[in-house]
Structures are given as structure tokens and as C-alpha cells.
GROMACS .gro file of C-alpha atoms in nm:
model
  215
    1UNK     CA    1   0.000   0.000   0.000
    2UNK     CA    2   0.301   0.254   0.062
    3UNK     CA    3   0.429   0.185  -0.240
    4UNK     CA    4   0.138   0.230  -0.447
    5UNK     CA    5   0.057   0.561  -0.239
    6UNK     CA    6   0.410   0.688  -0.340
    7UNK     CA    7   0.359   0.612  -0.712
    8UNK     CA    8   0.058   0.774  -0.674
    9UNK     CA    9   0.182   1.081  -0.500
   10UNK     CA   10   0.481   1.083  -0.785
   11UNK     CA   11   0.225   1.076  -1.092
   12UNK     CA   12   0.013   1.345  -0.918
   13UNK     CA   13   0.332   1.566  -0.854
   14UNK     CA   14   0.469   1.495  -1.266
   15UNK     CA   15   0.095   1.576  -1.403
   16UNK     CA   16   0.068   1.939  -1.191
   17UNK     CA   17   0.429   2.012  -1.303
   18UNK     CA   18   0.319   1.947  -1.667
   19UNK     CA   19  -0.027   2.162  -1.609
   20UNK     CA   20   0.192   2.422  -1.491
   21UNK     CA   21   0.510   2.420  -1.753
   22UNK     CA   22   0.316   2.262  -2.021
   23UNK     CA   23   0.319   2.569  -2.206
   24UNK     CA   24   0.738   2.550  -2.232
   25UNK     CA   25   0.784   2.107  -2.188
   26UNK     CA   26   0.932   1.956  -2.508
   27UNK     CA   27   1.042   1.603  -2.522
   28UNK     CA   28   1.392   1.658  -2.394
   29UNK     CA   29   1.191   1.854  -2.087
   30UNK     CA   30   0.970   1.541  -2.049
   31UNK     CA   31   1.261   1.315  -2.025
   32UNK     CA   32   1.451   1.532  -1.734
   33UNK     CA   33   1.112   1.510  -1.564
   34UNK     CA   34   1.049   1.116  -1.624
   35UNK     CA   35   1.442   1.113  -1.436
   36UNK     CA   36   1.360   1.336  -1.157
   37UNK     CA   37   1.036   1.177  -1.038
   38UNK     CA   38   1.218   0.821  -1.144
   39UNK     CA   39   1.525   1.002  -0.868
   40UNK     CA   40   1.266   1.089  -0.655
   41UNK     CA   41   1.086   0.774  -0.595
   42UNK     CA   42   1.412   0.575  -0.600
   43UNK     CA   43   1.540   0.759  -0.274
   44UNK     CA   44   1.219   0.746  -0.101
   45UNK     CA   45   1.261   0.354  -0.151
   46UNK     CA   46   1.586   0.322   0.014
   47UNK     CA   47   1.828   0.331  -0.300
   48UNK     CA   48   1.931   0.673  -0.260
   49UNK     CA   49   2.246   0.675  -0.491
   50UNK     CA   50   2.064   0.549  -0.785
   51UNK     CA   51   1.812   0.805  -0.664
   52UNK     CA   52   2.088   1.074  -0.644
   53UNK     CA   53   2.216   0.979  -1.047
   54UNK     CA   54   1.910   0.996  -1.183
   55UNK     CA   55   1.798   1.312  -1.024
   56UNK     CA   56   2.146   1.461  -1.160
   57UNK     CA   57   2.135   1.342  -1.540
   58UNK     CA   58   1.712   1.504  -1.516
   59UNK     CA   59   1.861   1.788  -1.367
   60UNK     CA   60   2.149   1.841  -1.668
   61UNK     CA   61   1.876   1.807  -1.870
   62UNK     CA   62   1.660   2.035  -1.795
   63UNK     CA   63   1.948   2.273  -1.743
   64UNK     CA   64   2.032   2.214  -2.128
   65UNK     CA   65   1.640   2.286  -2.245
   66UNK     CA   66   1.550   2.557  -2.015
   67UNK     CA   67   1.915   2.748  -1.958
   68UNK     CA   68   1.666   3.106  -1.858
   69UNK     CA   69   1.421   2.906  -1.613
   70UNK     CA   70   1.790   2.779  -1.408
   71UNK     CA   71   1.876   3.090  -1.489
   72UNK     CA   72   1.582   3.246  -1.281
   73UNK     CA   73   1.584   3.004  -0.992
   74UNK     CA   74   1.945   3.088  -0.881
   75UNK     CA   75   1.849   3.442  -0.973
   76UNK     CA   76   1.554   3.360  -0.686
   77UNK     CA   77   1.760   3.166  -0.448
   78UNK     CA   78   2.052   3.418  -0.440
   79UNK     CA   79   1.849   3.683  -0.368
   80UNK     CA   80   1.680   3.490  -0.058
   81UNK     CA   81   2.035   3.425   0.015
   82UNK     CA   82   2.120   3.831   0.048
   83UNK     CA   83   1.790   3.881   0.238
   84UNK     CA   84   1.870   3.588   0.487
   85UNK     CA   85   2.218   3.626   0.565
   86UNK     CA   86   2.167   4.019   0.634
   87UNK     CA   87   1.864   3.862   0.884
   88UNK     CA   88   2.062   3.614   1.062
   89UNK     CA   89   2.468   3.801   1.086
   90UNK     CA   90   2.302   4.019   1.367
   91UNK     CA   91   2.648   3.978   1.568
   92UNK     CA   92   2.877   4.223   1.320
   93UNK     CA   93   3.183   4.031   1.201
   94UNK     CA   94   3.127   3.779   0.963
   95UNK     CA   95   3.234   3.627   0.569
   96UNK     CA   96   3.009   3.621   0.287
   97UNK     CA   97   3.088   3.421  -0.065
   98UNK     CA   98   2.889   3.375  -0.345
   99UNK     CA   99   3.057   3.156  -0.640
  100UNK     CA  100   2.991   2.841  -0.865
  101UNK     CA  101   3.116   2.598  -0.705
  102UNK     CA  102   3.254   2.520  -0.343
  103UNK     CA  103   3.392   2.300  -0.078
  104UNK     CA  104   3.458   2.315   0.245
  105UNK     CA  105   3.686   2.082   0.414
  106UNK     CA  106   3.667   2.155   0.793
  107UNK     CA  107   3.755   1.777   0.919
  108UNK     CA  108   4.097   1.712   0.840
  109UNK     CA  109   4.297   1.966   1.159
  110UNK     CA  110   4.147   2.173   1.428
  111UNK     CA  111   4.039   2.510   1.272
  112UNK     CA  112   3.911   2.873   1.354
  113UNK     CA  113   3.525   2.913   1.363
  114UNK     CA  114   3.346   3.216   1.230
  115UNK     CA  115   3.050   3.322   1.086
  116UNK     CA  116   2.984   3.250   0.737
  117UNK     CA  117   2.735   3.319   0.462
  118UNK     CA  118   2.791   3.130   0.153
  119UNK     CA  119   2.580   3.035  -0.128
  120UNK     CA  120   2.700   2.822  -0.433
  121UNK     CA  121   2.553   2.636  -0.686
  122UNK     CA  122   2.720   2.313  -0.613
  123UNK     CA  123   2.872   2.303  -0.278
  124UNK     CA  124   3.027   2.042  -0.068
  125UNK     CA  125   3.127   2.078   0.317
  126UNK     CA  126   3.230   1.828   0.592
  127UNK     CA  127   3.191   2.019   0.949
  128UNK     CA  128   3.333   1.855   1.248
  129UNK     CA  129   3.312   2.065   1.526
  130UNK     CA  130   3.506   1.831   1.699
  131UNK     CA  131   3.774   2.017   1.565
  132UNK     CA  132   3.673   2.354   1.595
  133UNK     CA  133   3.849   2.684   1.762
  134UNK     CA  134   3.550   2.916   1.830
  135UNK     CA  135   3.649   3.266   1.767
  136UNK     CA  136   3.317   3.445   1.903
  137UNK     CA  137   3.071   3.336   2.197
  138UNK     CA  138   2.820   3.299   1.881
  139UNK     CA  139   2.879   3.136   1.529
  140UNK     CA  140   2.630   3.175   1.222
  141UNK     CA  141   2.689   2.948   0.957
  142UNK     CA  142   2.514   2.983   0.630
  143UNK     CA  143   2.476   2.731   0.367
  144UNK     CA  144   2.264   2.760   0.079
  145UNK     CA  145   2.285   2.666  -0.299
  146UNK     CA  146   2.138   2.432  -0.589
  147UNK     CA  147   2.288   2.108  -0.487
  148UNK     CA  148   2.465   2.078  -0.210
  149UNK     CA  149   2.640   1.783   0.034
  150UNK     CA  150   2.709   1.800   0.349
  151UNK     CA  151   2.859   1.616   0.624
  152UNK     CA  152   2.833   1.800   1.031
  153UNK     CA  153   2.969   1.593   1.341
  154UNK     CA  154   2.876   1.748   1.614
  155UNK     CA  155   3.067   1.812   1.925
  156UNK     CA  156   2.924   1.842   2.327
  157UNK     CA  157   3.160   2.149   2.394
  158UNK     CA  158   2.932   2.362   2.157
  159UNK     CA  159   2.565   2.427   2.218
  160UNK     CA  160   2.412   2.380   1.876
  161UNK     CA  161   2.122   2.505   1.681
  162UNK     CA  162   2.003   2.362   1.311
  163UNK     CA  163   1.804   2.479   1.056
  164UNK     CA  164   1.804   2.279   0.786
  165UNK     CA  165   1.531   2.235   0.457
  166UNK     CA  166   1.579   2.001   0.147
  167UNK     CA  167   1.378   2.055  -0.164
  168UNK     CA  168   1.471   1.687  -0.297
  169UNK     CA  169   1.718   1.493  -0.098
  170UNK     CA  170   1.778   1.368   0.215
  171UNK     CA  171   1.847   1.423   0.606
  172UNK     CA  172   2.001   1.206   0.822
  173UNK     CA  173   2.025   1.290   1.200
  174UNK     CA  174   2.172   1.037   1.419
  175UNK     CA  175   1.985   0.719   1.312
  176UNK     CA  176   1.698   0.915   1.124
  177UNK     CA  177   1.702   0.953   0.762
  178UNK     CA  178   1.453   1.110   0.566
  179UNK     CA  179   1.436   1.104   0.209
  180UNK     CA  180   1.236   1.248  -0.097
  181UNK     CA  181   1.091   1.583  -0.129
  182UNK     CA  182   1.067   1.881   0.143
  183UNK     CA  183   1.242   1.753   0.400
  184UNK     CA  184   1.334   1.992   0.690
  185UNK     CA  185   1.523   1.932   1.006
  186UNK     CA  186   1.539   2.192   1.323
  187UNK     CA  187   1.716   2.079   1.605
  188UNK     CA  188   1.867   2.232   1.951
  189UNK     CA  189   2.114   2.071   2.171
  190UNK     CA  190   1.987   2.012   2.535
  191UNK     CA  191   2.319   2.226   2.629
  192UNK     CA  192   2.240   2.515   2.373
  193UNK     CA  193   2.105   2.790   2.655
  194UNK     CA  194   2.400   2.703   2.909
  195UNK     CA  195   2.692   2.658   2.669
  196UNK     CA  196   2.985   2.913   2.677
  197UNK     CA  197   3.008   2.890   2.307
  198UNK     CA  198   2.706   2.836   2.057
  199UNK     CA  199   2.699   2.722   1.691
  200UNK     CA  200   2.399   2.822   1.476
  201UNK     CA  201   2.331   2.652   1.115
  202UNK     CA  202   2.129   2.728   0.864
  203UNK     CA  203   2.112   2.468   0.573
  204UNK     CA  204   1.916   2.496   0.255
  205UNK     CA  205   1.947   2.330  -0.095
  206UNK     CA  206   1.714   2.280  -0.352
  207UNK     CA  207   1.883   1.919  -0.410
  208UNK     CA  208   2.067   1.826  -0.096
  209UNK     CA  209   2.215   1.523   0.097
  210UNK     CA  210   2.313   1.640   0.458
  211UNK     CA  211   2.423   1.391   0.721
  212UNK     CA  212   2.443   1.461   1.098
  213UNK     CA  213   2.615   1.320   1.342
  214UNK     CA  214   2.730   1.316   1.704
  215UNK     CA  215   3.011   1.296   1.841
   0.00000   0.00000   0.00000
């Protein structure tokens, strides 16, 4: 019965997408969308790298039929970006980046903490906080893009705070993974109120795979 609710759910999500782009779907449109809702329904059945392939290659796709619709969605998402990060870096100090593509690898040797705004269009980070120097009593860290993955270990010497949203994708916390479309994830440590330092992240990708874990 799941399964035929999800195939359901799948056909009723493709036939509103072509009632609402009909106007601009040509065949190479209606393949990327036979991939992405093919992507879709394999991650929500457990076989989240095929899932993850196919959702890519639809993806490409469209990209190559509809460069000025791509075009306009990171158009739309940077601009959220902009309003967001000027929302949330309250505290003063803090590094903003905008570019194609980029990676973060913050698991490899202890390093300094700030706040950070970055937004990307394919972005990879792994966060351990394990690892971590903080260099303010509070740390904002923004992440948001096109496609993103991202890896956070989390450490008990930080209070921490998550915000976290994934158009189509996954989120794993601990043992709990969620997969498929809209997933969200907003989490505070039991220590967050009492700890000397505190960590605030805010995650959002329109395609996404972010794992969390503790330490």
C-alpha cells in the first residue's frame, strides 16, 4: 500500500508540473522530468544513490532545455540568500561568498570558527566541530545553494542550533534519515542555553544530501 501511495503521489506531482510548464515542456523537458520523479521515488525507496544519479542526469537536462528558467531560480535563491544572511549576521563580524562551485573541508585539523554566509551552486562541506576553535561566543553558519552535500559531526563542547530544509534529498540525523521531497530538520542541543560557546546553522538546498552526526 506505501508503495502504491508513493507512485501515486509521484504521478500526481509529474501531471501538476506538466499543467503548470506545459506551455514551455518539449520532449527533452519530459525526459529530465520522467528522471527526476524516477530520482525521486528511488530515494524514497531506500536506493538513494541510484536516486541521487538519476535526479542529476534530469537535472542536466533540464538545465540544457531551459538554460533562462535555471537561470531564474538561482536568480531567486541568491536573492533569498542576500535577504537571509543580512537577517541572521546580527552579531557584526562575519564572511560572505557567493561563487559556482565550493567546498569546504573543515575535518581534516582543528580550525578557527566564524561566521559565514555562503551560497553556491554546487557546494560540498564536511563540518566537524570536533575540531573547531571558536572565535566568538556565537557562530552563524550559512549554507545555501542548488545542490549541495554535506557532512556535520557534532561536538558536546558547543551548544548547537540547526536549521536545515531540502527541496529533494535527504536528512540524516543520528539514526533518522529522511528522504524524498521537502524535507526539513530543526534541532537544539539540550546544552544550547548554558553553553559558553554556541553554533547556529542554517542549511538549505534545492537538491541536498546532509548527514548529521554526534560525536
Amino acid at each position: 500500500m506505501d508503495k502504491r501511495n508513493r507512485l501515486i503521489a509521484i504521478g500526481l506531482i509529474g501531471l501538476g508540473c506538466i499543467m503548470i510548464f506545459g506551455r514551455w515542456i518539449g520532449f527533452l523537458s519530459i525526459v529530465a522530468l520522467i528522471l527526476l520523479l524516477l530520482g525521486i521515488y528511488r530515494t524514497t525507496s531506500g536506493r538513494v544513490r541510484q536516486g541521487y544519479t538519476l535526479l542529476g542526469i534530469g537535472a542536466v537536462l533540464l538545465l540544457l532545455d531551459h538554460l533562462l528558467l535555471v537561470a531564474g531560480i538561482c536568480l531567486i535563491s541568491l536573492g533569498m540568500f542576500f535577504v537571509k544572511s543580512k537577517r541572521m549576521q546580527r552579531q557584526g563580524k562575519y564572511m560572505q561568498k557567493q561563487s559556482f562551485s565550493s567546498r569546504f573541508d573543515w575535518d581534516l585539523s582543528p580550525w578557527m570558527m566564524h561566521s559565514l554566509s555562503a551560497w553556491h551552486v554546487l557546494g560540498e562541506a564536511d563540518v566537524d566541530l570536533t575540531l573547531a576553535m571558536a572565535e566568538q561566543p556565537e557562530t552563524t553558519m550559512l549554507f545555501q545553494g542548488i545542490f549541495g552535500d554535506m557532512d556535520i559531526h557534532l561536538s558536546e563542547e558547543f551548544g548547537v542550533e540547526i536549521e536545515a530544509f531540502v527541496l529533494f534529498g535527504s536528512i540524516e540525523f543520528g539514526t533518522h534519515r529522511d528522504t524524498g521531497m521537502m524535507n526539513r530538520l530543526n534541532w537544539k542541543s539540550p546544552n544550547y542555553d548554558s553553553a559558553e560557546h554556541k553554533v547556529k546553522l542554517n542549511i538549505s538546498y534545492i537538491m541536498g544530501d546532509l548527514d548529521v552526526r554526534m560525536s
